[in-house]
CSV table of C-alpha atoms in Angstrom, one decimal:
chain,number,residue,atom,x,y,z
A,1,MET,CA,97.6,46.8,31.5
A,2,GLN,CA,99.0,50.6,29.3
A,3,LYS,CA,95.4,52.4,29.3
A,4,LEU,CA,95.0,51.2,33.3
A,5,ILE,CA,98.3,52.6,34.1
A,6,ALA,CA,97.6,55.7,31.9
A,7,TYR,CA,94.3,56.5,33.7
A,8,ARG,CA,95.8,55.8,37.2
A,9,LEU,CA,98.5,58.1,36.6
A,10,LYS,CA,96.3,60.5,35.3
A,11,GLN,CA,94.0,60.6,38.2
A,12,TYR,CA,97.1,60.1,41.1
A,13,LYS,CA,99.7,62.2,39.6
A,14,ARG,CA,102.2,59.5,40.3
A,15,TYR,CA,102.1,55.6,40.3
A,16,GLY,CA,103.9,53.0,41.1
A,17,ASN,CA,103.3,49.6,39.0
A,18,PHE,CA,104.5,46.8,40.7
A,19,SER,CA,103.2,43.8,37.9
A,20,GLY,CA,105.3,40.3,37.6
A,21,VAL,CA,107.0,40.1,35.1
A,22,GLY,CA,106.1,39.9,31.6
A,23,SER,CA,103.2,41.9,32.4
A,24,GLY,CA,103.8,45.3,30.5
A,25,LYS,CA,105.3,47.5,32.8
A,26,THR,CA,107.8,48.9,30.6
A,27,ILE,CA,106.3,49.9,28.1
A,28,SER,CA,103.0,51.4,30.3
A,29,ALA,CA,105.1,53.5,31.9
A,30,ILE,CA,106.5,54.9,28.9
A,31,LEU,CA,103.2,55.0,27.1
A,32,ALA,CA,101.2,56.7,30.4
A,33,GLY,CA,104.1,59.4,30.8
A,34,GLN,CA,103.7,60.2,27.3
A,35,TYR,CA,99.9,59.9,27.6
A,36,VAL,CA,99.9,63.0,30.8
A,37,GLY,CA,102.2,64.4,29.4
A,38,ALA,CA,104.7,64.1,32.3
A,39,LYS,CA,108.5,65.8,31.1
A,40,ASN,CA,110.9,64.1,33.9
A,41,THR,CA,109.8,60.0,34.5
A,42,LEU,CA,111.5,58.6,37.5
A,43,VAL,CA,112.0,55.0,36.7
A,44,ILE,CA,113.0,52.9,40.0
A,45,THR,CA,113.5,49.3,38.8
A,46,PHE,CA,116.5,46.1,39.0
A,47,ASN,CA,120.0,46.7,38.5
A,48,SER,CA,119.3,43.9,35.4
A,49,THR,CA,116.4,45.3,33.7
A,50,ILE,CA,118.1,49.2,33.4
A,51,GLY,CA,119.9,48.0,30.3
A,52,ASN,CA,122.3,50.2,27.9
A,53,GLU,CA,121.0,51.7,24.9
A,54,ASP,CA,122.4,48.8,23.4
A,55,GLU,CA,120.9,46.0,24.7
A,56,ARG,CA,118.0,45.4,26.3
A,57,GLY,CA,116.6,47.1,29.1
A,58,TRP,CA,114.8,50.5,30.2
A,59,THR,CA,116.9,52.7,28.3
A,60,ASN,CA,117.0,50.7,25.5
A,61,GLU,CA,113.4,50.7,25.0
A,62,ILE,CA,112.7,54.0,26.5
A,63,ARG,CA,115.1,55.3,23.3
A,64,ASN,CA,112.8,53.1,20.6
A,65,ALA,CA,109.9,54.8,21.9
A,66,VAL,CA,110.8,58.1,22.4
A,67,LYS,CA,113.4,59.3,20.0
A,68,ASN,CA,114.7,62.4,21.0
A,69,ALA,CA,114.4,61.5,25.3
A,70,ASN,CA,117.3,62.2,27.7
A,71,ILE,CA,118.1,59.7,29.4
A,72,TYR,CA,119.7,59.3,32.6
A,73,THR,CA,120.9,56.5,34.5
A,74,LYS,CA,123.2,56.2,38.2
A,75,THR,CA,126.2,56.1,36.2
A,76,ASP,CA,125.8,59.6,35.4
A,77,LYS,CA,127.1,62.4,37.4
A,78,ASP,CA,125.8,65.9,35.8
A,79,VAL,CA,122.1,65.2,35.2
A,80,THR,CA,120.8,68.3,33.7
A,81,PHE,CA,117.1,67.6,32.8
A,82,SER,CA,116.3,70.0,29.3
A,83,GLU,CA,112.9,72.0,29.4
A,84,ASN,CA,112.5,71.6,25.6
A,85,SER,CA,112.6,67.4,25.6
A,86,LYS,CA,111.5,64.5,27.6
A,87,ASN,CA,113.8,63.3,30.3
A,88,TYR,CA,113.9,59.5,31.8
A,89,LEU,CA,116.1,59.0,35.3
A,90,VAL,CA,116.1,55.7,35.3
A,91,LEU,CA,117.8,54.0,39.2
A,92,ASN,CA,118.3,50.7,40.4
A,93,TYR,CA,116.6,50.5,43.9
A,94,GLU,CA,120.1,49.8,45.6
A,95,THR,CA,120.9,52.9,44.6
A,96,PHE,CA,119.3,54.6,47.4
A,97,GLN,CA,121.3,52.7,49.5
A,98,GLN,CA,124.9,53.9,48.7
A,99,THR,CA,126.8,56.2,50.5
A,100,ASP,CA,128.3,57.7,47.4
A,101,SER,CA,124.4,58.4,46.0
A,102,ILE,CA,123.6,61.7,47.9
């Protein structure tokens, strides 16, 4: 899975992985971003899988894989991407339906 996602991301420049639970989507997205040299990565996921840095979820997995990454979630109001490090914006699907998310 990880090699396939990295290959497709390199070919298409953007790619959505909608595989089932337990298929390795989290780590394949992180590794694929590293492989193609992405500075900014947008992750759209379920609210329950965003997590915090002290619990299981996207933010924890990103922090474990990319030590100096800037990780932003829907609770961050001032998001400024750094030019000198990897940036991850992790949002849940419902964020795009909320009136205050504009």
